[in-house]
């Protein structure tokens, strides 16, 4: 059955958070940004935006700098985390450029004020952008060290009253072990927040899962490498894992 564009009744959610890792933007490279990959992900976002869905995004910074790795190499953790936050701003600006090439109005909103580059985070203003069907990319994490972009995505999703977090990964859901290493790995169709924490399933870090659980915010884990996957899952098709209460 064809999907009627701009008809959110054909989708499972009307406002969502898309969380992707920085590594998702580097394609087959080992580092940095791969413009064709950024453009492909932007096209996925556009296909969902065309359905009338309001979209928030949080992008990690691991393709440029990861705070935990920096601190592991002897750098002071707070400094390393701030460097990681700046990396997320670079990724957000790259995604904004790709989306605006597709004529999608986009705002980069940073938890660390840098007015010449992007907007500061003001919740009511961000909500208004969403109501105007602009894509909001939240950058610089929560603005605080010791918090991951998973936690930032969950925090912003709650503040923006998103109906779910869609976490785009390289696999089509949550498995009991790494499916790339173990052919007998089993995929969960659904899994509870507590199971994720107890079994260390690695969906998101513990603080993000706990925050989602406390606010009953479902997390949908799907493959971002599957063309049309984001749109298909929002329309009720495709393979994914739902994390819920």
C-alpha positions in Angstrom: 0.0 0.0 0.0 1.6 3.3 -1.0 2.4 5.8 1.7 0.7 9.2 1.5 3.4 11.8 1.9 2.9 14.2 4.7 0.3 11.9 6.3 1.6 11.1 9.8 -1.3 8.7 10.3 0.7 6.3 8.1 3.6 6.4 10.5 4.1 5.0 14.0 5.3 8.3 15.5 4.9 12.0 14.7 8.0 13.3 16.4 11.2 11.3 16.8 14.8 11.4 17.9 17.3 9.9 15.4 20.6 9.0 17.2 23.6 7.9 15.1 27.2 7.5 15.9 29.9 9.7 14.4 31.4 6.5 12.9 28.3 6.2 10.7 29.5 9.3 8.8 32.9 8.0 7.9 31.8 5.3 5.5 34.6 2.9 4.6 37.2 5.4 5.7 38.9 4.8 9.1 38.5 8.4 10.2 36.7 11.7 9.5 33.7 12.5 7.2 32.8 10.7 4.0 30.6 13.2 2.1 28.7 10.5 0.0 27.8 8.7 3.2 26.7 11.9 4.9 24.5 12.6 1.8 23.0 9.1 1.9 22.0 9.5 5.5 20.6 12.9 4.8 18.5 11.3 2.1 17.2 8.8 4.6 16.2 11.7 6.9 14.5 13.5 4.0 12.4 10.4 3.2 11.0 10.5 6.8 10.7 14.3 6.8 8.6 14.0 3.6 6.1 11.9 5.7 5.4 14.9 7.9 7.4 13.5 10.8 9.2 16.0 13.1 12.8 15.0 13.4 15.4 15.7 16.1 19.0 14.3 15.6 22.0 13.7 17.8 25.2 12.6 16.1 28.2 11.3 18.0 31.8 12.5 17.5 33.8 9.3 17.5 34.8 9.6 13.8 36.8 12.7 14.8 37.6 12.5 18.5 36.3 10.3 21.4 36.7 11.7 24.9 37.1 8.2 26.5 39.9 7.3 24.2 41.6 10.6 24.8 41.4 10.1 28.5 42.7 6.5 28.2 45.8 8.0 26.5 46.6 10.2 29.5 44.6 13.3 28.6 42.5 14.8 31.5 39.0 13.4 31.1 37.1 16.8 31.2 39.3 18.3 28.5 39.0 15.1 26.3 35.2 15.2 26.7 35.0 18.8 25.7 37.1 18.0 22.6 34.6 15.2 21.8 31.7 17.7 22.1 33.3 20.0 19.6 33.6 17.0 17.2 29.9 16.5 17.4 29.4 20.1 16.3 31.5 19.5 13.2 29.4 16.4 12.4 26.2 18.4 13.0 27.3 21.1 10.6 28.1 18.6 7.9 24.7 17.0 8.2 23.0 20.4 8.2 24.8 21.2 4.9 23.7 17.9 3.4 20.1 18.3 4.5 19.9 21.9 3.2 21.2 20.6 -0.2 18.0 18.6 -0.2 16.0 21.8 0.7 15.2 20.6 4.2 15.3 23.6 6.7 17.7 22.6 9.5 19.0 24.1 12.7 22.1 23.1 14.6 21.5 23.7 18.3 24.6 23.5 20.6 24.7 22.9 24.3 27.9 25.0 24.3 27.2 28.6 23.1 29.0 29.4 19.8 26.7 32.0 18.3 28.7 32.6 15.1 28.3 28.9 14.2 24.9 27.7 15.5 22.1 28.4 17.9 22.4 28.0 21.6 20.0 25.5 23.2 16.8 27.1 24.3 14.1 24.5 24.7 11.0 26.5 23.7 12.8 27.8 20.6 13.8 24.3 19.6 10.2 23.1 20.0 9.1 25.9 17.8 11.6 24.8 15.1 10.1 21.3 15.2 6.6 22.7 14.9 7.7 24.5 11.8 9.0 21.2 10.4 12.6 22.1 10.7 15.1 19.3 11.5 16.9 20.1 14.8 20.4 18.7 15.2 21.4 18.8 18.8 25.2 19.2 19.1 27.8 19.3 21.9 26.2 16.6 24.0 24.6 17.8 27.2 27.3 20.5 27.5 28.8 18.6 30.4 31.7 16.1 30.6 31.2 12.5 31.7 27.9 12.3 29.7 27.8 10.4 26.3 25.8 11.5 23.3 23.5 8.5 24.0 22.5 10.3 27.2 22.3 13.6 25.4 19.9 12.1 22.8 17.7 10.6 25.5 17.7 13.9 27.5 16.8 16.0 24.4 14.2 13.4 23.3 12.4 13.8 26.6 12.7 17.6 26.6 11.3 17.8 23.0 8.5 15.3 23.9 9.7 12.8 21.2 7.6 9.7 21.0 10.6 7.4 20.5 14.4 7.3 20.0 15.5 5.6 16.7 19.0 4.5 17.0 20.6 3.8 13.7 23.4 1.2 13.8 25.3 -1.2 11.5 23.1 -4.1 12.5 19.4 -4.6 12.3 18.6 -4.7 16.0 19.8 -5.9 19.4 21.5 -9.3 19.6 22.5 -11.4 22.6 26.1 -11.2 21.3 28.0 -9.6 18.4 26.5 -11.0 15.2 29.6 -10.1 13.2 31.7 -12.4 15.4 29.2 -15.1 16.3 27.0 -16.5 13.5 24.7 -18.1 16.1 23.9 -14.7 17.6 20.1 -14.2 18.2 18.2 -11.0 17.6 15.6 -9.7 20.0 12.3 -8.5 18.6 11.6 -6.7 21.9 13.7 -6.4 25.0 13.0 -4.5 28.3 15.2 -1.7 29.7 16.1 -3.9 32.7 17.2 -6.8 30.4 19.4 -4.4 28.5 21.0 -3.3 31.8 21.3 -6.8 33.3 22.6 -8.5 30.2 24.9 -5.6 29.2 23.5 -5.7 25.7 25.2 -2.5 24.7 22.2 -0.6 23.2 23.2 2.6 24.9 25.1 3.4 28.1 23.4 2.7 31.4 22.5 6.3 32.2 20.7 6.7 28.9 18.8 3.5 29.3 17.8 4.5 32.9 16.6 7.9 31.7 14.6 6.3 28.9 13.1 3.8 31.4 12.2 6.4 33.9 10.3 8.4 31.3 8.9 5.3 29.4 10.6 6.4 26.2 10.9 3.5 23.7 14.1 2.9 21.8 14.0 1.4 18.3 17.3 -0.1 17.1 17.6 -0.6 13.4 20.2 -0.7 10.6 21.1 2.6 9.1 22.9 0.8 6.3 19.7 -0.6 4.9 18.4 1.7 2.2 15.0 3.1 3.1 15.2 1.4 6.5 14.4 4.5 8.6 11.3 5.4 6.6 10.2 1.7 6.4 10.3 1.2 10.1 8.4 4.4 10.8 5.7 3.1 8.4 5.6 -0.2 10.4 7.9 -2.3 8.1 11.4 -3.7 8.3 13.5 -5.5 10.9 14.3 -3.8 14.2 14.4 -4.3 18.0 12.2 -2.3 20.3 13.4 -1.5 23.8 10.6 -0.7 26.2 9.2 -1.2 29.7 
